[in-house]
XYZ file of C-alpha atoms in Angstrom:
655
model
C 67.062 -12.828 34.061
C 69.636 -12.255 31.366
C 71.263 -8.916 30.600
C 73.762 -9.990 27.966
C 71.623 -10.034 24.822
C 70.736 -6.734 23.180
C 69.960 -7.916 19.647
C 66.218 -7.645 19.020
C 65.930 -9.312 15.642
C 62.564 -11.021 16.005
C 59.140 -10.248 17.467
C 58.698 -8.119 20.591
C 55.185 -7.730 22.010
C 54.661 -5.142 24.725
C 51.905 -5.910 27.221
C 52.111 -3.162 29.842
C 54.136 -0.119 30.874
C 54.643 1.670 34.186
C 55.989 5.176 34.694
C 57.779 6.472 37.783
C 58.509 10.189 38.152
C 61.839 10.693 39.916
C 61.996 14.495 39.610
C 61.331 17.234 37.053
C 64.287 16.005 34.972
C 63.656 12.258 35.056
C 60.722 9.984 34.321
C 61.535 6.269 34.413
C 59.426 4.058 32.169
C 59.340 0.250 32.414
C 58.040 -2.030 29.678
C 57.166 -5.747 29.867
C 55.917 -8.327 27.397
C 57.067 -11.220 25.229
C 60.258 -11.377 23.145
C 61.361 -13.903 20.537
C 64.813 -12.360 20.133
C 66.528 -14.274 22.926
C 68.935 -16.782 21.325
C 67.577 -20.315 21.572
C 69.399 -22.430 24.185
C 71.547 -19.481 25.266
C 72.469 -19.722 28.934
C 72.297 -17.211 31.725
C 73.118 -17.373 35.398
C 70.457 -17.485 38.065
C 72.041 -17.812 41.514
C 74.497 -20.674 41.096
C 72.623 -22.417 38.288
C 72.793 -22.024 34.516
C 69.445 -21.785 32.734
C 68.553 -22.048 29.069
C 66.491 -19.413 27.337
C 63.821 -20.476 24.890
C 62.178 -19.070 21.803
C 59.650 -16.866 23.506
C 60.618 -15.271 26.802
C 59.258 -12.673 29.170
C 61.173 -9.413 28.986
C 61.608 -6.308 31.127
C 63.337 -3.134 30.014
C 63.755 0.393 31.381
C 63.896 3.848 29.800
C 64.493 7.262 31.314
C 63.022 10.442 29.831
C 64.168 13.994 30.595
C 61.297 16.454 30.022
C 63.732 19.363 30.163
C 65.696 18.405 27.048
C 63.494 15.728 25.479
C 66.173 13.033 25.661
C 65.220 9.411 26.237
C 67.806 6.858 27.364
C 67.715 3.078 27.416
C 68.851 2.186 30.949
C 70.696 -0.868 32.281
C 73.340 -0.255 29.602
C 70.728 -0.687 26.908
C 70.148 -4.318 27.816
C 67.008 -6.402 28.100
C 66.115 -8.629 31.036
C 64.854 -12.036 29.896
C 63.172 -14.876 31.727
C 62.335 -18.197 30.142
C 63.387 -21.671 29.133
C 64.362 -23.567 25.995
C 61.390 -24.167 23.735
C 60.246 -24.835 20.217
C 61.355 -22.740 17.249
C 57.988 -21.299 16.305
C 54.664 -20.920 18.121
C 51.811 -23.244 17.211
C 48.389 -23.820 18.622
C 49.980 -26.464 20.840
C 52.632 -24.177 22.259
C 54.310 -26.007 25.137
C 56.931 -23.507 26.222
C 56.996 -19.749 26.387
C 57.097 -17.123 29.102
C 54.966 -14.006 28.879
C 55.100 -10.982 31.208
C 51.585 -9.553 31.403
C 51.847 -6.906 34.100
C 54.157 -4.679 36.113
C 54.166 -2.625 39.337
C 56.737 -0.206 40.772
C 57.256 0.167 44.524
C 59.324 2.505 46.704
C 60.698 1.273 50.018
C 62.655 3.975 51.820
C 65.284 5.056 49.259
C 65.024 1.885 47.169
C 62.882 1.301 44.090
C 61.709 -2.171 43.100
C 59.945 -3.468 40.022
C 57.562 -6.426 40.152
C 56.694 -8.366 37.007
C 54.150 -11.174 36.657
C 52.638 -13.356 33.966
C 52.557 -16.940 32.716
C 55.284 -19.533 32.182
C 54.874 -22.618 30.018
C 58.088 -24.221 31.157
C 57.909 -27.436 33.132
C 61.707 -27.673 33.464
C 62.521 -24.215 34.769
C 63.493 -24.395 38.454
C 64.071 -21.132 40.329
C 65.623 -22.435 43.534
C 67.711 -19.985 45.499
C 67.451 -17.608 48.405
C 65.245 -14.564 47.986
C 65.639 -11.025 49.294
C 64.944 -12.070 52.904
C 67.121 -15.188 52.846
C 64.183 -17.610 52.728
C 63.193 -19.921 49.908
C 60.743 -18.747 47.283
C 57.114 -19.633 47.927
C 57.073 -22.010 44.941
C 60.523 -22.580 43.392
C 59.377 -25.386 41.066
C 56.551 -25.404 38.514
C 53.756 -27.904 39.137
C 53.071 -28.401 35.428
C 53.766 -26.662 32.123
C 51.385 -23.703 32.557
C 52.128 -21.682 35.701
C 51.792 -18.132 36.853
C 54.947 -16.365 37.998
C 55.972 -13.263 39.958
C 59.441 -11.696 39.919
C 61.064 -8.830 41.844
C 63.895 -6.645 40.501
C 66.117 -3.873 41.730
C 65.217 -0.851 39.599
C 68.757 0.531 39.795
C 70.524 -2.213 37.854
C 67.733 -4.635 36.940
C 69.080 -7.440 39.111
C 66.647 -10.224 39.988
C 65.939 -10.340 43.736
C 63.138 -12.902 44.012
C 61.107 -15.219 41.791
C 58.227 -17.560 42.500
C 55.905 -19.677 40.451
C 52.242 -19.698 41.428
C 50.119 -22.571 40.183
C 48.880 -26.091 40.641
C 49.204 -29.372 38.741
C 45.872 -29.596 36.937
C 45.678 -26.845 34.330
C 46.345 -23.241 33.375
C 47.435 -20.698 35.950
C 48.081 -17.102 34.892
C 48.802 -13.882 36.756
C 47.072 -11.113 34.809
C 47.597 -8.092 37.061
C 49.752 -7.013 39.980
C 49.597 -4.193 42.554
C 51.449 -3.203 45.718
C 49.322 -2.873 48.836
C 49.893 0.536 50.466
C 51.362 0.277 53.945
C 54.541 -0.553 55.768
C 54.665 -4.207 54.643
C 54.603 -3.499 50.877
C 52.733 -6.737 50.230
C 52.436 -7.861 46.613
C 48.932 -8.686 45.375
C 48.110 -10.435 42.122
C 44.930 -11.409 40.293
C 44.359 -13.785 37.432
C 42.919 -17.058 36.239
C 43.389 -20.629 37.467
C 42.173 -24.148 36.785
C 43.982 -25.545 39.842
C 42.198 -26.827 42.909
C 43.566 -25.995 46.352
C 45.709 -23.206 44.935
C 45.531 -21.313 48.212
C 45.913 -24.206 50.644
C 49.101 -22.682 52.113
C 47.614 -19.217 52.551
C 47.593 -17.685 56.019
C 44.199 -16.062 55.377
C 41.449 -16.978 52.911
C 37.901 -16.114 51.902
C 36.670 -18.606 49.261
C 38.679 -21.829 49.012
C 36.433 -23.618 46.490
C 37.271 -23.337 42.802
C 34.560 -22.835 40.192
C 33.608 -25.753 37.991
C 35.230 -24.493 34.775
C 38.104 -22.365 36.006
C 38.099 -19.397 38.319
C 39.488 -15.966 38.951
C 41.651 -15.447 42.016
C 43.197 -12.803 44.258
C 46.434 -13.591 46.103
C 48.716 -11.595 48.388
C 52.419 -12.306 49.047
C 55.062 -10.740 51.227
C 57.408 -8.466 49.284
C 60.115 -11.145 49.045
C 57.661 -13.651 47.525
C 58.247 -16.278 50.215
C 54.853 -16.395 51.950
C 51.251 -16.485 50.703
C 49.488 -14.174 53.135
C 46.044 -14.123 51.501
C 44.143 -16.080 48.870
C 40.619 -16.341 47.525
C 38.965 -17.725 44.453
C 36.850 -14.939 43.049
C 33.262 -14.854 44.240
C 31.251 -12.215 46.041
C 28.920 -14.816 47.569
C 30.979 -17.922 48.359
C 27.865 -19.920 49.251
C 26.687 -20.015 45.628
C 27.976 -22.527 43.111
C 30.135 -21.005 40.383
C 28.911 -22.823 37.284
C 30.724 -20.678 34.736
C 34.262 -19.442 34.288
C 35.544 -16.109 35.495
C 38.882 -14.333 35.165
C 40.267 -11.398 37.140
C 42.040 -8.978 34.812
C 42.736 -5.952 37.011
C 43.050 -4.958 40.679
C 43.540 -1.548 42.293
C 43.990 -0.470 45.923
C 42.582 2.564 47.683
C 45.135 5.036 49.046
C 45.239 3.414 52.488
C 45.071 -0.165 51.232
C 41.861 -0.937 53.112
C 39.812 -1.352 49.933
C 40.571 -3.438 46.877
C 38.733 -3.189 43.546
C 38.799 -6.012 40.991
C 37.486 -6.263 37.422
C 37.300 -9.116 34.971
C 35.130 -11.344 32.809
C 32.477 -13.853 33.845
C 31.373 -16.508 31.352
C 28.139 -18.472 31.222
C 26.333 -16.573 33.955
C 28.655 -17.379 36.839
C 26.780 -17.187 40.132
C 28.003 -15.285 43.169
C 29.398 -12.267 41.291
C 26.872 -9.493 42.037
C 25.017 -8.117 45.055
C 21.763 -6.186 45.447
C 21.337 -2.480 44.710
C 24.249 -2.127 42.301
C 24.609 -1.092 38.667
C 23.596 -4.541 37.333
C 22.610 -7.373 39.644
C 21.932 -10.089 37.042
C 24.087 -11.359 34.176
C 23.047 -10.178 30.749
C 23.803 -13.403 28.893
C 26.797 -14.935 27.193
C 29.791 -13.493 28.992
C 29.730 -10.349 31.129
C 32.252 -7.969 32.596
C 32.270 -7.611 36.366
C 33.587 -5.284 39.063
C 33.834 -5.951 42.780
C 34.870 -4.045 45.882
C 36.653 -5.864 48.714
C 37.402 -4.460 52.170
C 40.100 -5.464 54.638
C 38.577 -7.043 57.744
C 41.241 -8.187 60.150
C 43.939 -9.795 58.010
C 41.683 -10.795 55.088
C 39.828 -8.994 52.326
C 36.110 -9.724 52.116
C 33.614 -8.586 49.477
C 31.477 -5.479 49.911
C 29.630 -5.282 46.600
C 29.807 -6.690 43.112
C 28.159 -5.888 39.795
C 27.913 -7.286 36.298
C 28.394 -5.107 33.218
C 26.931 -6.538 30.048
C 24.044 -7.105 27.686
C 22.670 -10.149 25.927
C 25.787 -10.937 23.878
C 29.514 -11.216 24.652
C 31.026 -8.629 26.995
C 34.622 -8.657 28.224
C 35.916 -6.729 31.227
C 39.522 -5.538 31.296
C 41.026 -2.591 33.178
C 39.657 -0.381 35.919
C 40.770 2.921 37.428
C 39.813 4.641 40.676
C 39.894 8.290 41.693
C 41.759 9.862 44.589
C 39.116 10.872 47.157
C 41.392 13.718 48.270
C 40.675 15.239 44.862
C 37.158 13.971 44.133
C 35.704 13.898 47.661
C 34.864 10.197 47.419
C 36.055 7.227 45.409
C 34.704 6.614 41.923
C 35.445 3.537 39.849
C 35.859 3.438 36.066
C 35.929 0.156 34.190
C 36.463 -0.620 30.523
C 36.315 -3.577 28.192
C 34.537 -4.425 24.974
C 31.048 -5.542 24.062
C 29.053 -7.111 21.247
C 25.809 -6.300 23.052
C 23.483 -3.647 21.694
C 21.655 -3.320 25.031
C 24.403 -2.209 27.435
C 22.662 -0.765 30.478
C 22.590 3.036 30.410
C 22.018 5.169 33.519
C 18.835 7.306 33.459
C 19.528 11.026 33.747
C 23.131 10.772 32.595
C 24.642 12.312 29.470
C 27.088 10.167 27.500
C 29.119 10.131 24.306
C 27.573 7.167 22.533
C 24.353 5.521 23.690
C 24.313 2.591 21.269
C 26.652 0.212 19.534
C 28.233 1.312 16.269
C 28.768 -2.287 15.138
C 31.183 -5.097 15.893
C 32.943 -5.037 19.244
C 32.732 -1.590 20.808
C 34.678 -0.330 23.781
C 32.626 0.577 26.832
C 33.376 2.863 29.762
C 31.311 2.759 32.957
C 31.524 4.994 36.037
C 30.451 3.537 39.387
C 30.051 4.899 42.897
C 32.924 3.325 44.831
C 30.900 3.108 48.033
C 27.781 1.430 46.659
C 28.535 0.017 43.201
C 25.664 2.024 41.715
C 26.059 3.271 38.157
C 26.603 6.983 37.443
C 27.015 6.784 33.671
C 27.829 4.197 31.010
C 28.839 4.828 27.417
C 29.840 2.957 24.302
C 32.940 4.151 22.454
C 33.665 2.665 19.060
C 33.218 2.495 15.330
C 31.820 0.067 12.808
C 34.426 -2.681 13.286
C 36.308 -3.867 16.396
C 37.502 -1.685 19.285
C 39.426 -3.376 22.120
C 40.612 -1.238 25.070
C 43.145 -2.595 27.527
C 44.592 0.515 29.173
C 42.754 2.802 31.597
C 43.900 5.516 34.003
C 42.385 8.450 35.848
C 44.270 11.752 36.112
C 43.551 15.400 36.876
C 44.712 19.026 36.695
C 45.791 20.683 39.934
C 45.127 24.137 38.516
C 41.716 23.747 36.921
C 40.371 20.750 38.818
C 39.556 19.051 35.520
C 39.426 15.259 35.673
C 40.115 12.890 32.800
C 39.959 9.191 32.151
C 42.609 7.995 29.696
C 41.929 4.905 27.552
C 44.185 2.991 25.153
C 43.464 0.017 22.956
C 43.452 -1.533 19.501
C 40.915 -0.759 16.773
C 40.065 -1.881 13.255
C 37.297 0.728 12.928
C 37.932 3.470 10.354
C 35.535 5.752 12.217
C 36.328 5.097 15.895
C 37.754 8.590 16.360
C 35.446 10.279 13.871
C 34.251 12.630 16.602
C 37.712 13.923 17.608
C 37.457 17.088 19.706
C 40.831 18.721 19.503
C 44.414 18.006 20.428
C 46.519 18.697 23.516
C 50.087 18.431 22.297
C 52.542 20.047 19.903
C 51.068 18.748 16.669
C 48.209 16.602 15.547
C 49.047 12.910 15.655
C 46.861 10.737 13.459
C 43.181 11.017 12.532
C 42.785 8.115 10.120
C 43.088 4.344 10.304
C 45.941 2.864 8.264
C 46.798 -0.796 7.990
C 44.528 -3.520 9.297
C 44.507 -2.256 12.891
C 45.842 0.750 14.774
C 46.281 1.509 18.417
C 44.040 4.279 19.695
C 44.195 6.689 22.603
C 41.362 8.782 24.035
C 40.697 10.985 27.039
C 37.275 11.532 28.565
C 36.246 14.529 30.670
C 34.129 13.433 33.649
C 31.602 16.028 34.826
C 29.599 14.209 37.463
C 26.778 12.396 35.675
C 28.006 13.624 32.293
C 30.992 12.448 30.265
C 32.489 14.184 27.224
C 35.048 12.943 24.743
C 37.973 15.282 25.291
C 40.481 13.914 22.792
C 41.003 10.883 20.559
C 43.653 9.761 18.102
C 44.838 6.737 16.195
C 48.412 5.579 16.835
C 50.150 3.459 14.242
C 51.721 3.191 10.827
C 50.899 1.688 7.463
C 50.927 -1.934 8.689
C 49.367 -3.699 11.670
C 49.320 -2.784 15.364
C 48.153 -5.862 17.255
C 49.168 -9.279 18.553
C 47.273 -11.352 16.007
C 48.601 -11.864 12.512
C 47.217 -9.493 9.876
C 46.051 -11.972 7.223
C 44.610 -14.447 9.708
C 42.359 -12.303 11.853
C 40.912 -14.209 14.746
C 40.805 -17.517 12.869
C 44.541 -17.982 13.318
C 44.948 -20.187 16.368
C 48.403 -18.876 17.180
C 50.064 -17.752 20.352
C 49.216 -14.162 19.524
C 45.513 -14.860 19.973
C 45.842 -15.987 23.587
C 42.408 -15.232 25.020
C 43.917 -13.909 28.220
C 46.352 -11.431 26.679
C 45.561 -7.755 26.754
C 45.485 -6.933 23.050
C 48.760 -5.151 23.440
C 48.031 -1.545 24.336
C 48.696 0.044 27.701
C 48.464 3.531 29.171
C 50.301 5.016 32.156
C 49.819 8.495 33.604
C 51.787 10.641 36.029
C 49.224 11.580 38.668
C 51.112 14.675 39.779
C 48.446 17.062 38.530
C 50.343 17.691 35.313
C 48.962 15.535 32.547
C 51.786 13.392 31.171
C 50.641 10.208 29.456
C 52.600 7.238 28.116
C 51.017 4.769 25.702
C 52.566 1.502 24.511
C 51.544 -0.891 21.760
C 52.978 -3.534 19.444
C 53.534 -2.590 15.826
C 54.436 -4.175 12.521
C 54.734 -0.759 10.859
C 58.196 0.439 9.798
C 56.867 3.993 9.526
C 55.042 4.299 12.836
C 57.378 7.039 14.074
C 56.906 9.034 10.863
C 53.138 8.682 11.103
C 53.265 10.450 14.473
C 55.239 13.313 12.926
C 58.159 12.766 15.267
C 56.403 14.510 18.139
C 55.739 11.386 20.154
C 59.037 11.232 21.989
C 58.747 7.492 21.610
C 61.252 4.795 20.850
C 61.001 1.784 18.599
C 62.825 -1.535 18.542
C 64.174 -1.933 15.009
C 63.855 -5.511 13.813
C 63.297 -7.049 10.432
C 63.350 -10.832 10.172
C 60.180 -12.164 8.468
C 57.980 -14.415 10.565
C 55.649 -17.204 9.391
C 52.859 -18.650 11.499
C 52.884 -22.433 10.977
C 49.137 -22.694 11.532
C 48.519 -20.103 8.836
C 50.805 -20.900 5.881
C 49.451 -17.992 3.853
C 50.130 -15.505 6.625
C 53.552 -13.853 6.293
C 54.674 -10.510 7.640
C 57.626 -8.598 8.973
C 58.434 -8.505 12.634
C 56.499 -6.895 15.425
C 58.161 -4.374 17.714
C 57.323 -2.754 21.000
C 56.624 0.962 20.690
C 56.171 3.649 23.304
C 54.852 7.190 22.907
C 54.825 10.066 25.400
C 52.265 12.857 25.229
C 52.031 16.050 27.261
C 48.355 16.663 27.814
C 49.275 19.929 29.545
C 52.300 22.225 29.586
C 54.534 22.359 32.633
C 53.684 20.981 36.056
C 50.021 21.929 35.898
C 47.479 22.306 33.132
C 47.540 25.922 32.055
C 45.167 27.987 29.980
C 46.686 27.068 26.605
C 43.659 24.883 26.023
C 40.060 26.007 26.367
C 37.018 23.795 25.946
C 33.944 25.913 25.331
C 30.752 25.637 27.345
C 28.517 22.602 27.323
C 26.314 23.989 24.529
C 29.234 24.859 22.246
C 30.060 23.006 19.057
C 33.764 23.970 18.984
C 36.934 23.088 20.863
C 39.959 25.390 20.825
C 43.712 24.857 21.328
C 46.672 27.224 21.055
C 49.962 25.321 21.159
C 52.698 25.329 22.219
C 52.396 27.722 25.131
C 54.859 29.118 26.146
C 56.220 29.461 22.589
C 59.250 30.890 20.798
C 58.396 32.063 17.261
C 55.294 30.252 16.023
C 52.036 29.189 17.578
C 49.238 27.073 16.120
C 45.546 27.799 16.561
C 43.563 24.551 16.312
C 39.777 24.744 16.206
C 37.426 21.809 15.927
C 33.974 22.775 14.675
C 30.814 20.771 14.043
C 29.670 23.156 11.302
C 30.727 25.848 8.831
C 31.495 29.064 10.705
C 33.856 32.052 10.989
C 36.459 32.479 13.738
C 37.772 35.984 14.484
C 41.281 35.703 15.965
C 42.745 38.801 17.618
C 46.034 38.897 19.539
C 46.782 41.814 21.910
C 50.089 42.817 23.491
C 50.522 43.731 27.173
C 49.215 47.255 26.489
C 46.135 45.709 24.829
C 47.169 46.984 21.415
C 46.220 44.742 18.498
C 49.277 42.752 17.405
C 47.525 40.346 15.042
C 44.084 40.109 13.468
C 42.727 37.421 11.148
C 39.459 35.714 10.240
C 39.376 31.951 9.712
C 36.706 30.197 7.674
C 35.832 27.076 9.616
C 34.756 23.805 8.047
C 33.346 20.819 9.943
C 36.228 19.008 11.601
C 39.740 20.262 12.362
C 40.917 23.732 11.336
C 44.418 25.144 11.800
C 46.006 28.595 11.617
C 49.741 29.138 12.146
C 50.765 32.485 13.647
C 54.283 33.849 13.062
C 55.511 35.797 16.107
C 59.185 35.817 15.144
C 59.200 39.623 14.768
C 57.480 40.228 18.104
C 59.420 40.756 21.361
C 59.176 38.247 24.236
C 56.368 38.892 26.661
C 52.749 38.195 27.523
C 50.010 38.359 24.881
C 46.264 37.821 24.977
C 44.571 35.837 22.225
C 40.860 36.486 21.755
C 38.971 34.003 19.586
C 35.352 34.735 18.700
C 33.122 32.124 17.066
C 29.465 33.101 16.606
C 28.543 34.769 19.900
C 31.228 33.096 21.982
C 34.492 34.813 22.916
C 37.411 32.917 24.478
C 40.493 34.709 25.778
C 43.780 32.893 26.383
C 47.032 34.176 27.858
C 50.097 33.449 25.684
C 53.729 33.647 26.740
C 56.480 34.260 24.173
C 59.920 33.275 25.451
């Protein structure tokens, strides 16, 4: 990995982020993806060997954010870590060399912090032969062909590379699409992905299914933390006795707190057999391609399947990320899975209450909640507008104070009405409620209430141009690198599960004004580049460069969610926010209403004397009132907001 080049003058595509809370004054954020800014044929040192970078390399970078003063710093002296090999000048549909980091995981061992990165390498010449962190050779120092998966380990302090292994065979594509650290003293590194290689796990110490599917297969693999030994491997199937006639890919894996259970989600094409079990959400494939989820349990030294389910209707359905709850908070484990669907008959759960019970057109996002013990469905909802909605980020988080649970989703949308049913805002100012450019990123939070799910918040994220991997004038007909079927559509979400409510969202943007469009309240950072790029397969498709972008949002104030935000009862048609809280001079009252109404706003001081009184005429949608408290002394105030027959009281603190 190189740390000498800091000029980012071409395309940078962010694939995933990870956030690591050090203390109340430091949150470390890591970003991985694909960069075209590395100078072609530039050399860097790996052990005692010089390597050449190519035009399209995996990158890793680190930022540190201080919530106390709002400062964000680019760590490692502001330098980027590259991995790759010399390649062609521009991507074509026959790309033969590039390196793409798809996923990232952060691990703590005693007082040390390590970062693991994984993805795909199209570099048949790149040899990574040297000792690893335990003095042994890497599991696979040489690529078997020109399309291999890879895993790398770094020291989080200075970004130094500690271990690197390829993972693949000689007969086709091999990609690592997700990575997770198994809880426990060994800190084993588990990956999931897609392979076309037979006998990929022949050196594994423990296996479950050693037979690859006919047209490519998903896989789960576990390595020691120095990437020298393959401790576990299986091709993905719940019932290994059935022939896998389709193609399936594993896109996400998550461990339970103790590491005894492993949950995997992905996509199954052409009705792959052996994916589902009895008495689950959906036993049979719906047709076309389907999403899937499976639970695996550690038995001895190997994981074996417990249950599996399809998710999908009669058209094309793609599974991407999953999230699981902490049973210490929720009592038992629940599983959330997202992806996108063209089906208009997604299976709903009788007796549940959801946001959207039918497709709005095009590809819609879906979100499904499952019982982690049985795989039975609890609720399933569409989420989308009239065009395309593609989620790739999903996390569960909660409030220590109120017990409220949320599911956070991020993705890419071309629908002008995806967030048409916005219900309020958590942060300092409203972000963006309209689509601009061809596509925007989107972010949404969902409030889970047992067998009922509510949309808690939704916003577009983006500027006047395009936020996506694919080129704006080509759509999905452009057979370029950016339309890699296995990539994640470039939007990721990471949450700090400390009971507070801090959320980071990343996406790729071609918009020079993306920061302005978020009103400067994002706390994000943008790579400034500007060299035009032309796709050789699409001669009429020209645009400026793509950049990685990261935004931080405080869904709550302070360490725990306080009472600055009130959602009314289940029968209410309004949502209320008073922000910021605590405040200095001014505070905003934001009210979302489904109808024309009147809001009576009264603010009392500590002696319950009226300090402020005003009526607001509400219109359908968002309504805002700014209150000037500059002439009032610091202290505690009570805001009472009455709409129709409902009265909500909120404690305010002026500093």
